mmCIF file of C-alpha atoms in Angstrom:
data_model
loop_
_atom_site.group_PDB
_atom_site.id
_atom_site.type_symbol
_atom_site.label_atom_id
_atom_site.label_comp_id
_atom_site.label_asym_id
_atom_site.label_seq_id
_atom_site.Cartn_x
_atom_site.Cartn_y
_atom_site.Cartn_z
ATOM 1 C CA LYS A 255 -37.335 86.814 38.750
ATOM 2 C CA GLY A 256 -36.276 84.300 41.289
ATOM 3 C CA LEU A 257 -35.235 85.216 44.858
ATOM 4 C CA ASN A 258 -32.168 84.242 46.863
ATOM 5 C CA ILE A 259 -32.183 84.978 50.550
ATOM 6 C CA SER A 260 -29.011 84.505 52.592
ATOM 7 C CA GLY A 261 -28.075 85.418 56.203
ATOM 8 C CA TRP A 262 -26.093 84.408 59.100
ATOM 9 C CA PHE A 263 -27.498 82.978 62.401
ATOM 10 C CA LYS A 264 -26.093 82.139 65.769
ATOM 11 C CA THR A 265 -27.306 80.752 69.024
ATOM 12 C CA THR A 266 -25.440 80.499 72.333
ATOM 13 C CA THR A 267 -27.716 77.694 73.592
ATOM 14 C CA PRO A 268 -27.628 74.058 72.527
ATOM 15 C CA VAL A 269 -28.773 73.911 68.752
ATOM 16 C CA ALA A 270 -31.595 71.515 69.559
ATOM 17 C CA ASN A 271 -33.356 74.433 71.549
ATOM 18 C CA THR A 272 -34.008 76.705 68.544
ATOM 19 C CA LYS A 273 -34.939 76.659 64.794
ATOM 20 C CA VAL A 274 -34.836 79.308 62.159
ATOM 21 C CA SER A 275 -36.355 79.876 58.701
ATOM 22 C CA TYR A 276 -37.350 82.487 56.108
ATOM 23 C CA LYS A 277 -40.857 83.261 54.862
ATOM 24 C CA ILE A 278 -41.691 85.194 51.723
ATOM 25 C CA TYR A 279 -44.969 87.076 51.239
ATOM 26 C CA TYR A 280 -45.828 87.983 47.607
ATOM 27 C CA TYR A 281 -48.023 90.979 46.687
ATOM 28 C CA THR A 282 -49.318 92.615 43.524
ATOM 29 C CA ASP A 283 -49.183 96.138 44.994
ATOM 30 C CA ALA A 284 -46.627 98.246 46.629
ATOM 31 C CA GLY A 285 -48.656 98.692 49.855
ATOM 32 C CA GLY A 286 -48.732 94.968 50.488
ATOM 33 C CA THR A 287 -52.462 94.646 50.630
ATOM 34 C CA THR A 288 -53.210 92.432 47.700
ATOM 35 C CA PRO A 289 -51.658 88.989 47.850
ATOM 36 C CA ALA A 290 -50.363 87.429 44.622
ATOM 37 C CA THR A 291 -51.924 84.168 43.327
ATOM 38 C CA THR A 292 -49.398 82.319 45.486
ATOM 39 C CA ALA A 293 -49.389 84.270 48.683
ATOM 40 C CA THR A 294 -46.459 82.769 50.500
ATOM 41 C CA HIS A 295 -43.415 80.478 50.492
ATOM 42 C CA THR A 296 -42.122 79.102 53.820
ATOM 43 C CA GLU A 297 -38.774 77.514 54.245
ATOM 44 C CA THR A 298 -38.976 74.408 56.437
ATOM 45 C CA SER A 299 -37.471 75.471 59.812
ATOM 46 C CA GLY A 300 -34.309 73.747 61.000
ATOM 47 C CA ASN A 301 -31.792 73.802 63.865
ATOM 48 C CA LEU A 302 -28.554 75.524 63.339
ATOM 49 C CA SER A 303 -25.642 73.169 62.838
ATOM 50 C CA GLU A 304 -23.257 74.664 65.467
ATOM 51 C CA GLN A 305 -23.514 76.432 68.765
ATOM 52 C CA ASN A 306 -21.654 79.646 69.432
ATOM 53 C CA ASN A 307 -20.611 79.955 65.806
ATOM 54 C CA TRP A 308 -22.259 81.916 62.836
ATOM 55 C CA VAL A 309 -23.981 79.629 60.326
ATOM 56 C CA GLU A 310 -25.145 80.687 56.995
ATOM 57 C CA ARG A 311 -28.654 79.810 55.867
ATOM 58 C CA ILE A 312 -29.720 80.205 52.272
ATOM 59 C CA TYR A 313 -33.292 79.941 50.772
ATOM 60 C CA THR A 314 -33.761 80.108 47.093
ATOM 61 C CA LYS A 315 -36.857 80.317 44.940
ATOM 62 C CA THR A 316 -36.534 79.947 41.182
ATOM 63 C CA ALA A 317 -38.289 82.171 38.659
ATOM 64 C CA THR A 318 -40.859 79.505 38.184
ATOM 65 C CA ASP A 319 -41.630 79.372 41.939
ATOM 66 C CA VAL A 320 -42.356 83.091 42.145
ATOM 67 C CA PRO A 321 -45.978 83.833 41.012
ATOM 68 C CA ASP A 322 -46.303 85.690 37.716
ATOM 69 C CA ASP A 323 -48.468 88.542 39.295
ATOM 70 C CA ALA A 324 -46.082 89.200 42.180
ATOM 71 C CA THR A 325 -44.467 92.482 41.727
ATOM 72 C CA TYR A 326 -43.511 93.080 45.417
ATOM 73 C CA CYS A 327 -42.547 90.777 48.285
ATOM 74 C CA LYS A 328 -41.765 90.923 52.034
ATOM 75 C CA ILE A 329 -39.280 88.713 53.696
ATOM 76 C CA THR A 330 -39.538 87.667 57.356
ATOM 77 C CA ILE A 331 -37.044 85.899 59.461
ATOM 78 C CA ARG A 332 -38.497 83.290 61.742
ATOM 79 C CA ALA A 333 -36.639 82.324 64.895
ATOM 80 C CA MET A 334 -38.464 80.039 67.319
ATOM 81 C CA TYR A 335 -37.751 77.875 70.308
ATOM 82 C CA VAL A 336 -38.399 74.100 70.227
ATOM 83 C CA SER A 337 -41.283 73.272 72.602
ATOM 84 C CA GLY A 338 -40.206 70.880 75.355
ATOM 85 C CA THR A 339 -36.447 71.503 74.606
ATOM 86 C CA GLY A 340 -35.961 75.181 74.450
ATOM 87 C CA SER A 341 -37.577 78.257 76.041
ATOM 88 C CA GLY A 342 -38.701 81.698 74.901
ATOM 89 C CA SER A 343 -35.470 83.129 76.384
ATOM 90 C CA ASP A 344 -33.130 81.103 74.162
ATOM 91 C CA PRO A 345 -31.484 83.646 71.862
ATOM 92 C CA VAL A 346 -31.013 83.510 68.200
ATOM 93 C CA TYR A 347 -28.893 86.207 66.499
ATOM 94 C CA PHE A 348 -28.977 87.123 62.824
ATOM 95 C CA ASP A 349 -26.789 89.410 60.583
ATOM 96 C CA ASN A 350 -26.110 90.287 57.134
ATOM 97 C CA ILE A 351 -29.469 89.233 55.563
ATOM 98 C CA VAL A 352 -29.282 89.785 51.900
ATOM 99 C CA VAL A 353 -31.934 89.320 49.213
ATOM 100 C CA THR A 354 -30.857 89.121 45.580
ATOM 101 C CA GLN A 355 -32.395 88.045 42.263
ATOM 102 C CA PRO A 356 -30.199 85.341 40.658
#
């Protein structure tokens, strides 16, 4: 019942300008209106390790991390600029986002 999220990210600006992460929202219903006992898990955001190259990011939650009452989830991709270093126009590209249960 754990989750493994993997995907590839790329930025064409200096890596200090942007950060990326994943966020998982857990629900007890298919409509996503009733949060599970643990409503979310958020990966700590981080800079990519290389500029102009695709970098894989993986975020894993074990079966013990996922709340027992969670039967559905939504995954978000979080791309942000670093205040004071980057700007809202700094691009972050993503591709091949895959969610599996290990």
